[in-house]
XYZ file of C-alpha atoms in Angstrom:
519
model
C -12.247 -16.794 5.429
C -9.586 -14.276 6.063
C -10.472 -10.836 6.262
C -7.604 -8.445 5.359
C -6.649 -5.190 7.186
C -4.765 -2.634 5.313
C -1.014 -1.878 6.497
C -1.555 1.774 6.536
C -3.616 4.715 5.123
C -2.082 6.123 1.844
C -1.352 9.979 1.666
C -2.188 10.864 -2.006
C -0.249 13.499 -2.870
C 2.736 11.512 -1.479
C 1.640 8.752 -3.428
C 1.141 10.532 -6.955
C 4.582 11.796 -7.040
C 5.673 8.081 -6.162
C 4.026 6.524 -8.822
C 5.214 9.374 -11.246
C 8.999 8.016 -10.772
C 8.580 4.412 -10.498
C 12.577 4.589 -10.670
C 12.267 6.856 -7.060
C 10.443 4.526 -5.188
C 12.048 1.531 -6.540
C 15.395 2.940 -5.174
C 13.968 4.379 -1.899
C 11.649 1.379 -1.094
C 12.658 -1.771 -2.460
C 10.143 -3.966 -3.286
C 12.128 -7.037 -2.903
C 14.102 -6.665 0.154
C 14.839 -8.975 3.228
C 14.026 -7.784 6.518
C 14.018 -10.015 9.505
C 14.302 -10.032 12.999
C 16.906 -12.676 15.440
C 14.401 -14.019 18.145
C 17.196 -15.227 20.402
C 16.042 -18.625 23.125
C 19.332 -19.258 24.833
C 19.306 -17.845 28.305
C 15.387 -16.377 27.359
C 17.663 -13.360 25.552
C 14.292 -12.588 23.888
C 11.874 -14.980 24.413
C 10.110 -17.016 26.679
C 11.091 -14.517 29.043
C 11.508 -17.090 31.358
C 11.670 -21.101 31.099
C 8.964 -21.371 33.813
C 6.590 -19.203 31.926
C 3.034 -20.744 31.658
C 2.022 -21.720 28.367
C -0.050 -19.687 27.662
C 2.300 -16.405 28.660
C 5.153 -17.545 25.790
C 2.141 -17.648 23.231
C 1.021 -14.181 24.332
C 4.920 -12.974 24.540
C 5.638 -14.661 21.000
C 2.734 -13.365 19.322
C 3.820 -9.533 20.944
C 6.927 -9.572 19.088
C 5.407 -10.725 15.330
C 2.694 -8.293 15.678
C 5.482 -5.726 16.590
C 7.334 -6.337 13.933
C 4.591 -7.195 11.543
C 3.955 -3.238 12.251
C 7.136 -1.683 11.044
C 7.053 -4.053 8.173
C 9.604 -6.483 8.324
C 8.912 -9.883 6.640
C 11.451 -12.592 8.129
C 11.706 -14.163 11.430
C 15.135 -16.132 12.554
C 14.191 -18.376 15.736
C 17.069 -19.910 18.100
C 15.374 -23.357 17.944
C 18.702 -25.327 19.252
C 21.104 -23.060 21.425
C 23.364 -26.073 22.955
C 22.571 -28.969 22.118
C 18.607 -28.953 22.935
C 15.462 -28.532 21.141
C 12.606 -26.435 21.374
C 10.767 -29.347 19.385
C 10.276 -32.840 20.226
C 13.252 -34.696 18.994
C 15.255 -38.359 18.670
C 18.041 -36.514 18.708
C 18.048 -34.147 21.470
C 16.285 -33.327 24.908
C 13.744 -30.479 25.577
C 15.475 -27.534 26.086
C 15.086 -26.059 29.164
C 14.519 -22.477 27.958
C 11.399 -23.271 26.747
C 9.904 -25.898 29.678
C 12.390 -24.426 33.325
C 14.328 -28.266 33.225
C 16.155 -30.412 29.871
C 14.745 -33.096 29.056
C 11.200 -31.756 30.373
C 8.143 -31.483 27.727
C 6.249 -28.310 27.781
C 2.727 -28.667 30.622
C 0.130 -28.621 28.952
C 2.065 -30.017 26.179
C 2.514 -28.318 22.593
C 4.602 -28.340 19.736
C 6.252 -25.024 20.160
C 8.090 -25.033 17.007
C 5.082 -25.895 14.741
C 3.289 -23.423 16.898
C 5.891 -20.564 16.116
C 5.997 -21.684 12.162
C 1.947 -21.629 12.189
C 1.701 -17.966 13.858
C 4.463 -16.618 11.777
C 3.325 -17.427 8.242
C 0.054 -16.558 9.482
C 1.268 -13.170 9.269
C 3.176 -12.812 6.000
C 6.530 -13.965 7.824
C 9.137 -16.307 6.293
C 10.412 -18.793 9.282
C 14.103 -19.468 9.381
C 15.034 -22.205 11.949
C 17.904 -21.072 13.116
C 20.327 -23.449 15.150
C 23.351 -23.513 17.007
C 25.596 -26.898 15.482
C 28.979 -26.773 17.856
C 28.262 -25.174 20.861
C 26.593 -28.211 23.209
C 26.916 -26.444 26.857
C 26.272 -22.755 27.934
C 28.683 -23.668 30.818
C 30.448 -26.803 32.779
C 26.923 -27.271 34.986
C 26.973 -30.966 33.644
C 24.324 -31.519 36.933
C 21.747 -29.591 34.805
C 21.871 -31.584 31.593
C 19.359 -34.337 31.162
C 20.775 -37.883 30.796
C 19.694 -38.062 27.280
C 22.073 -35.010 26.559
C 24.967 -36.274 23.994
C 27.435 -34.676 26.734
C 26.477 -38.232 28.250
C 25.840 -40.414 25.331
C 28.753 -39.374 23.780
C 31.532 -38.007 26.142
C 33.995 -38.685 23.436
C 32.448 -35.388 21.105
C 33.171 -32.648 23.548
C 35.870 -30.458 23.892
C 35.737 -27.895 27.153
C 36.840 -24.490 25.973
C 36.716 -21.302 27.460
C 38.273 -18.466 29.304
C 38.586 -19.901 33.265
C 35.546 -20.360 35.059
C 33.246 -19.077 31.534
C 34.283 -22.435 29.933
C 31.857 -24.152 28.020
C 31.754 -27.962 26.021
C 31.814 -27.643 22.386
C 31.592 -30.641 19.734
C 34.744 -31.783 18.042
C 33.948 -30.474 14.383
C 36.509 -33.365 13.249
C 34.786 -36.179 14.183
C 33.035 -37.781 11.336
C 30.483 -38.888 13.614
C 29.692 -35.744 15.177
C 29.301 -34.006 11.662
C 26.815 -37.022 10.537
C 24.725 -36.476 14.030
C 24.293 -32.816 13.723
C 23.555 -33.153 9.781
C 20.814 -35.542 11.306
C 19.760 -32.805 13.512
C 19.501 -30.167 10.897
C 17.544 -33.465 8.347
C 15.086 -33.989 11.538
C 13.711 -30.091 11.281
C 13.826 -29.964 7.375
C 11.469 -33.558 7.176
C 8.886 -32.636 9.561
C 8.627 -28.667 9.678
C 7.290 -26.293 7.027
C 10.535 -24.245 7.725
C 11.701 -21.282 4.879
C 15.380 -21.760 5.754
C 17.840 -23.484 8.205
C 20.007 -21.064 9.267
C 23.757 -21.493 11.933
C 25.268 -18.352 13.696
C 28.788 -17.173 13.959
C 29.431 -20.169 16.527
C 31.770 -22.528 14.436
C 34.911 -23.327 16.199
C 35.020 -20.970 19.054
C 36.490 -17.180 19.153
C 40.261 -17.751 20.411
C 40.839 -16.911 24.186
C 44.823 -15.936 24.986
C 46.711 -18.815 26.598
C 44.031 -21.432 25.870
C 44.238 -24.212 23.052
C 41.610 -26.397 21.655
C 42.272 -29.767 22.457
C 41.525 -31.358 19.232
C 45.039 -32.747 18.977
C 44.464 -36.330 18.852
C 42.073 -35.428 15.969
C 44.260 -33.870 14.150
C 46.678 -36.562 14.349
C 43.854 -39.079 13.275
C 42.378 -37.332 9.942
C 44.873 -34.855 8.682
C 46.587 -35.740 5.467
C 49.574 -33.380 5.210
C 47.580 -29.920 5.958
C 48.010 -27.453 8.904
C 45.974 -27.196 11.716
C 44.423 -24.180 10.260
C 43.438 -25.288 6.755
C 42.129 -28.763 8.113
C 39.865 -27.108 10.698
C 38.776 -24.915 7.788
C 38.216 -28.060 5.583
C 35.871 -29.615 8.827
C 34.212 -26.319 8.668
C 33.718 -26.415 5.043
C 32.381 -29.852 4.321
C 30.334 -29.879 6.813
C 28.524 -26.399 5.241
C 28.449 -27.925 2.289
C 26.724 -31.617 3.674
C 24.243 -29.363 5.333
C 23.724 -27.696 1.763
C 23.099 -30.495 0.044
C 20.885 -32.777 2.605
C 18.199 -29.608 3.296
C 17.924 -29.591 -1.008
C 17.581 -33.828 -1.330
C 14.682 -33.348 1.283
C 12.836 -29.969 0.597
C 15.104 -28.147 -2.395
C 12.877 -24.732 -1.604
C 14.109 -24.553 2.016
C 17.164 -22.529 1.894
C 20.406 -22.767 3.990
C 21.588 -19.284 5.556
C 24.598 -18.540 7.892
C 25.233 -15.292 9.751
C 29.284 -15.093 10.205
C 31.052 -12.445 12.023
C 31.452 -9.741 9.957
C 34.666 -9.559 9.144
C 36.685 -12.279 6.813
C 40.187 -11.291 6.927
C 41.931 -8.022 7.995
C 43.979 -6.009 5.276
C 46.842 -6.462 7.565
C 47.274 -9.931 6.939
C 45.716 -10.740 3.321
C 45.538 -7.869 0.496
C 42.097 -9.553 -0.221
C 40.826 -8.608 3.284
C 38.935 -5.950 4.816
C 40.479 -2.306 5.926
C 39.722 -3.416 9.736
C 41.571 -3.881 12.604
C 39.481 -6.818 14.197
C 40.833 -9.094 16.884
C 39.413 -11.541 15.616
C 38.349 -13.025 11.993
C 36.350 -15.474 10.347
C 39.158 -17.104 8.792
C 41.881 -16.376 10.634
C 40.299 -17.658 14.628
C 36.791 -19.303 13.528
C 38.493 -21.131 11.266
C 35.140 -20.023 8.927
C 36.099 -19.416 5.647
C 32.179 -18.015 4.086
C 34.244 -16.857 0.686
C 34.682 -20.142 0.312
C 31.063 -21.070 0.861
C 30.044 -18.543 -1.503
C 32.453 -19.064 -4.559
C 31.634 -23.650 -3.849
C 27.604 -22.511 -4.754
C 26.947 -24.384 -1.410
C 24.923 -21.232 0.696
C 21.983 -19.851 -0.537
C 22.143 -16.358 1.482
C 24.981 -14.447 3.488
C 24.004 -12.614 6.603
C 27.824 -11.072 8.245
C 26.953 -9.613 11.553
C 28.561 -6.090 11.177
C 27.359 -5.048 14.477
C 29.505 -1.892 14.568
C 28.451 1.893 13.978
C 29.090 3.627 10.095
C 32.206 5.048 11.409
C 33.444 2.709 13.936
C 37.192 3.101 13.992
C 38.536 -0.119 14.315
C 35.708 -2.088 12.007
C 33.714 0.358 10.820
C 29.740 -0.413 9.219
C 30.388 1.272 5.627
C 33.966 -0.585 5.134
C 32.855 -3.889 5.899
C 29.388 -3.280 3.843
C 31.638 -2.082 0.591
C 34.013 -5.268 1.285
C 31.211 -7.715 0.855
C 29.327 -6.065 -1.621
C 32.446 -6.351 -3.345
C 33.081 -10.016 -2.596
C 29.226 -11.569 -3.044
C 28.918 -14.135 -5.788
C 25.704 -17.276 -5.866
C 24.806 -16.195 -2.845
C 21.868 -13.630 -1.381
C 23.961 -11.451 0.625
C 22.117 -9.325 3.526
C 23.254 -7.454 6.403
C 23.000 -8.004 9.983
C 22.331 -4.852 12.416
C 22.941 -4.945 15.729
C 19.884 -3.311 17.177
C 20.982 -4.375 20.688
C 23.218 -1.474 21.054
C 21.210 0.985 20.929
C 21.320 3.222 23.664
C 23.740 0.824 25.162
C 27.056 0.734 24.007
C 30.390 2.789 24.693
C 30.146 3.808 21.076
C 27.899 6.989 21.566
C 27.148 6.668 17.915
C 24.812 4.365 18.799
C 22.682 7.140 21.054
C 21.849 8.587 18.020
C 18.664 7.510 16.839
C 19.125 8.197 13.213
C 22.073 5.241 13.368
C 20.257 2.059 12.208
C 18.223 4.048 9.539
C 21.103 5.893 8.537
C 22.705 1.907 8.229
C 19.863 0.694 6.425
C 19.959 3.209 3.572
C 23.929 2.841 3.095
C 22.759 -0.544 2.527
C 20.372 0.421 0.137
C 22.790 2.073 -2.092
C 24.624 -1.630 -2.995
C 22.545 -3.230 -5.425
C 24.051 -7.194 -5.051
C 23.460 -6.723 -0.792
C 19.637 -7.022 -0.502
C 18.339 -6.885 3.189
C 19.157 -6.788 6.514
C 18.276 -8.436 9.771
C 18.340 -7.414 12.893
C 19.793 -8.601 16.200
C 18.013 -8.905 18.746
C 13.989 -8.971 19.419
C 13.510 -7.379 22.574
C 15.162 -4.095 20.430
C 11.816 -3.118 18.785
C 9.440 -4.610 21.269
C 7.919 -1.861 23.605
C 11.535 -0.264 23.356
C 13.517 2.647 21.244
C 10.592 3.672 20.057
C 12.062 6.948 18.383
C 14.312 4.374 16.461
C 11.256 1.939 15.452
C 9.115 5.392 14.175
C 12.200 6.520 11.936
C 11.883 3.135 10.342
C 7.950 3.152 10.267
C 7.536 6.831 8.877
C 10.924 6.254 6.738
C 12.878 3.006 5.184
C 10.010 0.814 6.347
C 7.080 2.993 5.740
C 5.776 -0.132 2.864
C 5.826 -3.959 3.212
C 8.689 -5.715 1.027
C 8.943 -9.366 -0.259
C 11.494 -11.620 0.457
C 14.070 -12.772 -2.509
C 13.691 -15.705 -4.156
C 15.936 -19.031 -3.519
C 18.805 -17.869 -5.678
C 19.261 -20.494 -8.842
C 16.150 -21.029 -8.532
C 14.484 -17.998 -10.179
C 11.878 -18.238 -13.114
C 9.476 -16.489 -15.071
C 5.802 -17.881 -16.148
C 4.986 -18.720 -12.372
C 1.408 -19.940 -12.070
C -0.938 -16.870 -12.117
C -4.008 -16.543 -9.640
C -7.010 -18.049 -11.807
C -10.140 -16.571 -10.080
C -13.085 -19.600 -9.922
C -15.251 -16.709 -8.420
C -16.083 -13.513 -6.829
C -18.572 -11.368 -5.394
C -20.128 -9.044 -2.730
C -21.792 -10.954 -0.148
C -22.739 -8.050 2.157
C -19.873 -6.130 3.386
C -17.509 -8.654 2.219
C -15.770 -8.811 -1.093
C -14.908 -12.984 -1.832
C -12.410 -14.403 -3.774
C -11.850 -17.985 -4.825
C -9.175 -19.154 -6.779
C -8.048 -22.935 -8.324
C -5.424 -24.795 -7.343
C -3.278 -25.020 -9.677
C -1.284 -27.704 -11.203
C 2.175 -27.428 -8.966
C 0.326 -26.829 -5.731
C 3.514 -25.192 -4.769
C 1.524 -21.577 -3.743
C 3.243 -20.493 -0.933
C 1.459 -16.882 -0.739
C -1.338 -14.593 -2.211
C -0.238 -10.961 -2.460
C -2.996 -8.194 -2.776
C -2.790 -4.955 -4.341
C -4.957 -1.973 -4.826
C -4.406 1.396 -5.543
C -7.208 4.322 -5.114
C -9.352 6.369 -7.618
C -7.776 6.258 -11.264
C -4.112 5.664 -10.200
C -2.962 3.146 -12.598
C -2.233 -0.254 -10.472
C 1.383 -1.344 -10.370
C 2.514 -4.611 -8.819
C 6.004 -3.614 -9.072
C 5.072 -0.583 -6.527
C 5.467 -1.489 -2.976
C 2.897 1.075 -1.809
C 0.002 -0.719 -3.380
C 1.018 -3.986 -1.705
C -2.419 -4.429 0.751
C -1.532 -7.930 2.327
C 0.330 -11.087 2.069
C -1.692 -13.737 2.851
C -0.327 -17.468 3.333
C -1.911 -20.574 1.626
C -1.695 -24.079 3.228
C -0.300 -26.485 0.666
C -3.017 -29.115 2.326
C -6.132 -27.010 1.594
C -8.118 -27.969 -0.712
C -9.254 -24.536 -2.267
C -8.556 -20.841 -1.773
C -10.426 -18.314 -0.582
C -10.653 -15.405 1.222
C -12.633 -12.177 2.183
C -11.624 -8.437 2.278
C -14.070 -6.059 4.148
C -15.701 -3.599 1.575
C -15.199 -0.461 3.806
C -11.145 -1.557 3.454
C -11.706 -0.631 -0.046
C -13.452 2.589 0.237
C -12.161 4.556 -3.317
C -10.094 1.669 -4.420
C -11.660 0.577 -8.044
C -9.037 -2.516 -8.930
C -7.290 -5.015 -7.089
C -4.386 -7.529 -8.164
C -3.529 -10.513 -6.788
C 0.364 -12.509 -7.938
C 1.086 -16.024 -5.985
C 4.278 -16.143 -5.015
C 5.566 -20.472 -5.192
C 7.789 -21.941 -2.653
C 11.056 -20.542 -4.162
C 9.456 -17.151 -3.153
C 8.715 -16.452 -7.229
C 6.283 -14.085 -7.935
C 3.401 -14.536 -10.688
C 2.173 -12.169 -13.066
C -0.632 -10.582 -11.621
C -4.307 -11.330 -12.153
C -6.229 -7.386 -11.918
C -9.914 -7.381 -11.081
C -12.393 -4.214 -11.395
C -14.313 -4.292 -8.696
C -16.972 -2.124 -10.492
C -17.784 -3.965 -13.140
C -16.281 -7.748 -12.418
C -17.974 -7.779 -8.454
C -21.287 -10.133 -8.826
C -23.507 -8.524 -6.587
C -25.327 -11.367 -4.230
């Protein structure tokens, strides 16, 4: 049995006038609305805080940051689960990484699965889990001593490329090599087959940001597999099909799971394509990663869009409300989101970003574009015991309800299951529900709503949402318990499932007055 705890206590008054506009609170707090949080592993950025953490610390530091962010609301989790070339999961195709275990190659003492371990405590608590990994980059520097022998810098010395500014130069896989793009399509096929994962999601990191004076060596490569194309558009083409293999293996194996990427914010500048953003950035997607995400979007092959605009709303150079405006205005079959770069605050040459009204200020500018439907934010250790003035503007303010995820896009549909109730009743101070499974047995989730006294219940209104509760596709039945004095004045409750395509039912409403067996 679970037993729920409510989110928050409602203010009534506050409430009333809420549920008097339903077109208000739609606007102000989105119902459906991604909001997730980067938890970055490579060089413990966020978490383990160290590799030679016990076990039982990076459980009690992992579980910190979901119940931290469980708190103000959000409803997504991104974890780094391959940073270069490693796994935090035992893998075929990769060694141990040692940010998780202090040495590659190593297995976590005692040992555990820490990536089933981080999907089980995140859905737990209402969180989607997107696997996020890191496909090109293979090193974090030219340390070659610190690389176990099972490392593909030694099984396969032919895939790297060293790039870098002098002395920061890291090894990088050739994106060219057919070869290399089957292996790390492998990779991704490994985590989709044996993981309840929500998405598979890749960085900015395709090939890497341009440093003055150096080239890629990729030369011989290009010689080898171009067929009368510059160097530009054929590392664009690598870049491309390989997006779009990725796409289409995760959806052969698990067609729910959806594919993200998180590109640097801006595509083009004006300055050198009329179709481009009014930036000035050094670099661009298209122009230096040789990442073309239009592209992505307009081939059907992505299912969301998460640019990294990690700048402030009037940043000179490549400002937040420009770039938000250009994609907005150049989304198509794609969920498009927005990524926030929490890090700064309070720590950036920008003083816009000492302001604590910044991110919130960001988030509702966001709000205001219908077709961009979320944001995420970059990194973890932002909200975690730190900023605190920052993280109570977004609990008292644009995260003051809970929010569910969007569904897969092409993949919406009315006439989802609804909840059929086999029973209920007061057993003491416990209300229980049980419910049948149904036909599909693709429940991914049970949302609860109530509403107090004789306010009429809306599922559509994100204030009555009480819980999200997840549902094991192995169970054999459903049930769970909600504490009686949890529903001190509250005289109906609703309950939707929501399938693995994040669709959510109609709901089923119970009185609790006159339905509630007494036992």
């Amino acid at each position: 049995m679970i037993r729920i705890k409510p989110f928050f206590v409602l203010n009534f008054i506050v409430l009333l006038s809420i549920w008097n506009a339903h077109s208000q609170y739609d606007a102000k707090y989105p119902k459906n609305e991604f909001r997730a949080v980067w938890i970055a592993t490579v060089v413990n950025i966020d978490w383990p805080k160290a590799g030679t953490d016990s076990v039982s610390k990076q459980k009690a530091d992992f579980i910190e940051i979901l119940e931290a962010y469980k708190k103000l609301n959000y409803n997504a989790v991104i974890v780094q689960i391959r940073s270069t070339g490693d796994a935090f999961y035992p893998s075929k195709l990769a060694p141990w990484s040692r940010y998780i275990t202090g040495k590659e190659g190593q297995a976590p003492k005692p040992y555990y699965d820490p990536l089933a371990w981080m999907i089980e405590q995140a859905h737990q608590r209402g969180f989607e889990f997107h696997a996020w990994l890191n496909p090109y980059r293979a090193t974090f520097d030219t340390k070659t001593e610190t690389l176990s022998k099972e490392h593909d810098f030694f099984k396969h010395r032919d895939w790297m490329i060293k790039y870098g500014e002098t002395g920061k130069e890291k090894y990088y896989y050739n994106p060219a090599l057919p070869e290399v793009q089957s292996h790390l399509t492998n990779v991704v096929e490994e985590v989709v087959k044996n993981y309840d994962v929500d998405a598979i999601h890749f960085d900015d990191y395709f090939y890497p940001y341009k440093v003055s004076g150096k080239e890629f060596n990729d030369a011989a490569s290009f010689k080898k597999y171009s067929y009368k194309q510059s160097l530009e558009d054929w590392r664009r083409a690598n870049v491309n099909n390989f997006v779009k293999n990725i796409y289409y293996s995760i959806k052969r194996i698990k067609p729910w799971v959806q594919f993200g990427i998180s590109p640097f914010g801006v595509w083009r500048n004006k300055s050198v394509d009329p179709k481009g953003s009014d930036t000035q950035s050094g670099q661009t997607n298209y122009d230096d990663l040789y990442a073309d995400p239009v592209a992505w979007m307009e081939g059907n092959y992505i299912d969301y869009m998460l640019p990294q605009l990690y700048w402030s709303i009037d940043h000179k150079t490549a400002s937040y409300s420009k770039l938000i405006k250009w994609w907005a205005n150049n989304s198509i079959n794609a969920n498009v989101y927005i990524g926030n770069g929490s890090y700064k605050i309070k720590n950036d040459s920008d003083k816009q970003w000492f302001v604590p009204g910044e991110i919130p200020n960001q988030i509702d500018l966001t709000r205001t574009f219908p077709n961009i439907q979320g944001n995420s934010f970059y990194s973890a250790k932002a909200f975690v015991n730190n900023n605190k003035d920052v993280a109570e503007l977004l609990k008292t303010n644009q995260y003051k309800y809970p929010a569910i995820p969007l569904p897969v896009p092409n993949s919406k549909k009315t006439g989802t299951e609804r909840p059929l109730i086999n029973s209920f009743s007061k057993e003491g101070i416990l209300y229980q529900f049980a419910f049948k499974k149904t036909q599909s047995d693709q429940i991914r989730y049970i949302v609860i709503y109530s509403t107090e006294n004789n306010t009429k219940l809306d599922s559509n209104d994100p204030s009555q949402i009480l819980e999200k509760i997840f549902i094991d596709a192995k169970s054999e039945s459903i049930k769970y318990s909600i504490a009686k004095d949890q529903l001190n004045n509250v005289k109906k409750v609703a309950f939707t499932f929501i399938d693995f395509y994040g669709n959510e039912s109609v709901p089923e409403i119970i009185n609790l007055n006159t339905e509630i067996k007494q036992n």
